[in-house]
PDB file of C-alpha atoms and ligand atoms in Angstrom:
ATOM      1  CA  MET A   1       2.990  12.709 -62.018  1.00  0.00           C
ATOM      2  CA  LYS A   2       4.886  15.324 -60.104  1.00  0.00           C
ATOM      3  CA  SER A   3       2.437  15.435 -57.230  1.00  0.00           C
ATOM      4  CA  LYS A   4       1.185  11.506 -57.142  1.00  0.00           C
ATOM      5  CA  ILE A   5       5.031  10.394 -56.796  1.00  0.00           C
ATOM      6  CA  LEU A   6       5.226  13.473 -53.686  1.00  0.00           C
ATOM      7  CA  LEU A   7       2.512  11.246 -51.949  1.00  0.00           C
ATOM      8  CA  THR A   8       3.065   7.725 -52.237  1.00  0.00           C
ATOM      9  CA  ALA A   9       6.582   8.482 -51.235  1.00  0.00           C
ATOM     10  CA  LEU A  10       4.408  10.199 -47.998  1.00  0.00           C
ATOM     11  CA  LEU A  11       1.964   7.521 -47.576  1.00  0.00           C
ATOM     12  CA  SER A  12       5.246   4.881 -47.325  1.00  0.00           C
ATOM     13  CA  VAL A  13       6.383   7.286 -44.989  1.00  0.00           C
ATOM     14  CA  SER A  14       4.324   7.713 -42.681  1.00  0.00           C
ATOM     15  CA  LEU A  15       3.253   3.729 -43.094  1.00  0.00           C
ATOM     16  CA  MET A  16       7.234   2.767 -42.396  1.00  0.00           C
ATOM     17  CA  ALA A  17       6.718   5.519 -39.620  1.00  0.00           C
ATOM     18  CA  CYS A  18       3.621   4.188 -38.501  1.00  0.00           C
ATOM     19  CA  ALA A  19       4.664   0.765 -38.334  1.00  0.00           C
ATOM     20  CA  GLN A  20       7.669   1.524 -35.503  1.00  0.00           C
ATOM     21  CA  GLU A  21       5.512   3.524 -33.815  1.00  0.00           C
ATOM     22  CA  THR A  22       3.270   1.044 -32.811  1.00  0.00           C
ATOM     23  CA  PRO A  23       3.935  -0.712 -29.645  1.00  0.00           C
ATOM     24  CA  LYS A  24       3.908  -4.304 -29.750  1.00  0.00           C
ATOM     25  CA  VAL A  25       1.780  -5.354 -27.670  1.00  0.00           C
ATOM     26  CA  LYS A  26       0.556  -3.183 -24.722  1.00  0.00           C
ATOM     27  CA  HIS A  27      -2.279  -4.441 -23.457  1.00  0.00           C
ATOM     28  CA  LYS A  28      -1.184  -5.589 -20.631  1.00  0.00           C
ATOM     29  CA  LYS A  29      -3.644  -4.669 -17.641  1.00  0.00           C
ATOM     30  CA  THR A  30      -2.118  -2.658 -14.737  1.00  0.00           C
ATOM     31  CA  ASN A  31      -4.310  -4.127 -11.251  1.00  0.00           C
ATOM     32  CA  THR A  32      -1.288  -3.243  -8.951  1.00  0.00           C
ATOM     33  CA  SER A  33      -3.034   0.201  -8.786  1.00  0.00           C
ATOM     34  CA  GLY A  34      -5.398  -0.256  -5.108  1.00  0.00           C
ATOM     35  CA  LYS A  35      -5.906  -3.242  -2.434  1.00  0.00           C
ATOM     36  CA  SER A  36      -1.698  -3.772  -1.979  1.00  0.00           C
ATOM     37  CA  ASN A  37      -0.719  -1.207   0.605  1.00  0.00           C
ATOM     38  CA  ALA A  38      -4.799  -0.020   1.157  1.00  0.00           C
ATOM     39  CA  GLN A  39      -5.255  -2.936   3.507  1.00  0.00           C
ATOM     40  CA  LYS A  40      -5.523  -1.710   7.478  1.00  0.00           C
ATOM     41  CA  VAL A  41      -3.386  -3.461  10.372  1.00  0.00           C
ATOM     42  CA  LYS A  42      -6.105  -4.809  12.564  1.00  0.00           C
ATOM     43  CA  PHE A  43      -4.829  -5.152  16.428  1.00  0.00           C
ATOM     44  CA  ALA A  44      -4.365  -7.877  18.427  1.00  0.00           C
ATOM     45  CA  ASN A  45      -5.709  -5.989  20.713  1.00  0.00           C
ATOM     46  CA  ALA A  46      -9.185  -4.934  20.676  1.00  0.00           C
ATOM     47  CA  THR A  47      -8.623  -2.556  23.744  1.00  0.00           C
ATOM     48  CA  ASP A  48      -5.814  -0.229  24.430  1.00  0.00           C
ATOM     49  CA  PRO A  49      -4.458  -2.173  27.203  1.00  0.00           C
ATOM     50  CA  ILE A  50      -3.470   0.614  29.351  1.00  0.00           C
ATOM     51  CA  CYS A  51      -6.116   2.929  29.487  1.00  0.00           C
ATOM     52  CA  HIS A  52      -8.840   0.316  28.195  1.00  0.00           C
ATOM     53  CA  MET A  53     -10.333   2.817  25.232  1.00  0.00           C
ATOM     54  CA  PRO A  54     -10.877   0.548  22.409  1.00  0.00           C
ATOM     55  CA  THR A  55      -8.817   0.446  19.555  1.00  0.00           C
ATOM     56  CA  GLU A  56      -8.987   2.191  16.009  1.00  0.00           C
ATOM     57  CA  PRO A  57      -8.238   0.595  13.198  1.00  0.00           C
ATOM     58  CA  ASP A  58      -6.306   3.816  12.259  1.00  0.00           C
ATOM     59  CA  MET A  59      -4.506   4.188  14.840  1.00  0.00           C
ATOM     60  CA  LYS A  60      -0.619   5.245  14.195  1.00  0.00           C
ATOM     61  CA  ASP A  61       0.949   4.517  18.311  1.00  0.00           C
ATOM     62  CA  THR A  62       1.434   0.542  17.308  1.00  0.00           C
ATOM     63  CA  ALA A  63       4.189  -1.921  18.175  1.00  0.00           C
ATOM     64  CA  VAL A  64       4.943  -5.280  17.867  1.00  0.00           C
ATOM     65  CA  TYR A  65       5.227  -8.137  20.056  1.00  0.00           C
ATOM     66  CA  LYS A  66       5.286 -11.657  19.296  1.00  0.00           C
ATOM     67  CA  ASN A  67       4.357 -11.229  15.774  1.00  0.00           C
ATOM     68  CA  LYS A  68       0.771  -9.240  16.764  1.00  0.00           C
ATOM     69  CA  THR A  69       0.332  -5.603  16.468  1.00  0.00           C
ATOM     70  CA  TYR A  70      -1.083  -3.554  19.123  1.00  0.00           C
ATOM     71  CA  GLY A  71      -2.547  -0.551  18.511  1.00  0.00           C
ATOM     72  CA  PHE A  72      -2.473   2.451  20.989  1.00  0.00           C
ATOM     73  CA  CYS A  73      -4.419   5.771  21.149  1.00  0.00           C
ATOM     74  CA  SER A  74      -0.745   7.610  22.177  1.00  0.00           C
ATOM     75  CA  THR A  75       3.133   7.115  22.183  1.00  0.00           C
ATOM     76  CA  TYR A  76       2.303   6.975  26.207  1.00  0.00           C
ATOM     77  CA  CYS A  77       0.481   4.314  26.016  1.00  0.00           C
ATOM     78  CA  LYS A  78       2.734   2.828  23.820  1.00  0.00           C
ATOM     79  CA  ASP A  79       5.415   3.604  25.752  1.00  0.00           C
ATOM     80  CA  GLU A  80       3.604   1.857  28.879  1.00  0.00           C
ATOM     81  CA  PHE A  81       3.380  -1.484  26.941  1.00  0.00           C
ATOM     82  CA  LYS A  82       7.106  -1.354  25.896  1.00  0.00           C
ATOM     83  CA  LYS A  83       8.293  -1.208  29.164  1.00  0.00           C
ATOM     84  CA  ASN A  84       5.915  -4.214  30.060  1.00  0.00           C
ATOM     85  CA  PRO A  85       4.450  -6.020  27.252  1.00  0.00           C
ATOM     86  CA  GLU A  86       4.208  -9.524  28.876  1.00  0.00           C
ATOM     87  CA  LYS A  87       1.970  -7.993  31.641  1.00  0.00           C
ATOM     88  CA  TYR A  88      -0.323  -6.141  29.214  1.00  0.00           C
ATOM     89  CA  ALA A  89      -0.363  -8.988  25.921  1.00  0.00           C
ATOM     90  CA  GLN A  90      -1.352 -11.393  27.863  1.00  0.00           C
ATOM     91  CA  LYS A  91      -5.099 -12.358  27.996  1.00  0.00           C
TER      92      LYS A  91
HETATM   93 ZN1   ZN B   1      -4.330   4.273  25.578  1.00  0.00          ZN
END
């Protein structure tokens, strides 16, 4: 008889522990991973206005002028653009 009592005691303890540890609802889908930050910048300029080479989406030298993002092949071109953005930005 002793062993049966022990067993039921153990069972109830484990059941209670289980009920406590089970998370209530954890079915939320985490869709935050992915596209949110992976958007590639689309430059307003198809070509570098300084040296006239085609811009690439992964160019690191960028300048924002009048809410448009311009891409440049180098910091030199970016600086040249910043010196006189109106001259280069307009078409
Ligand atoms: Zn350039």
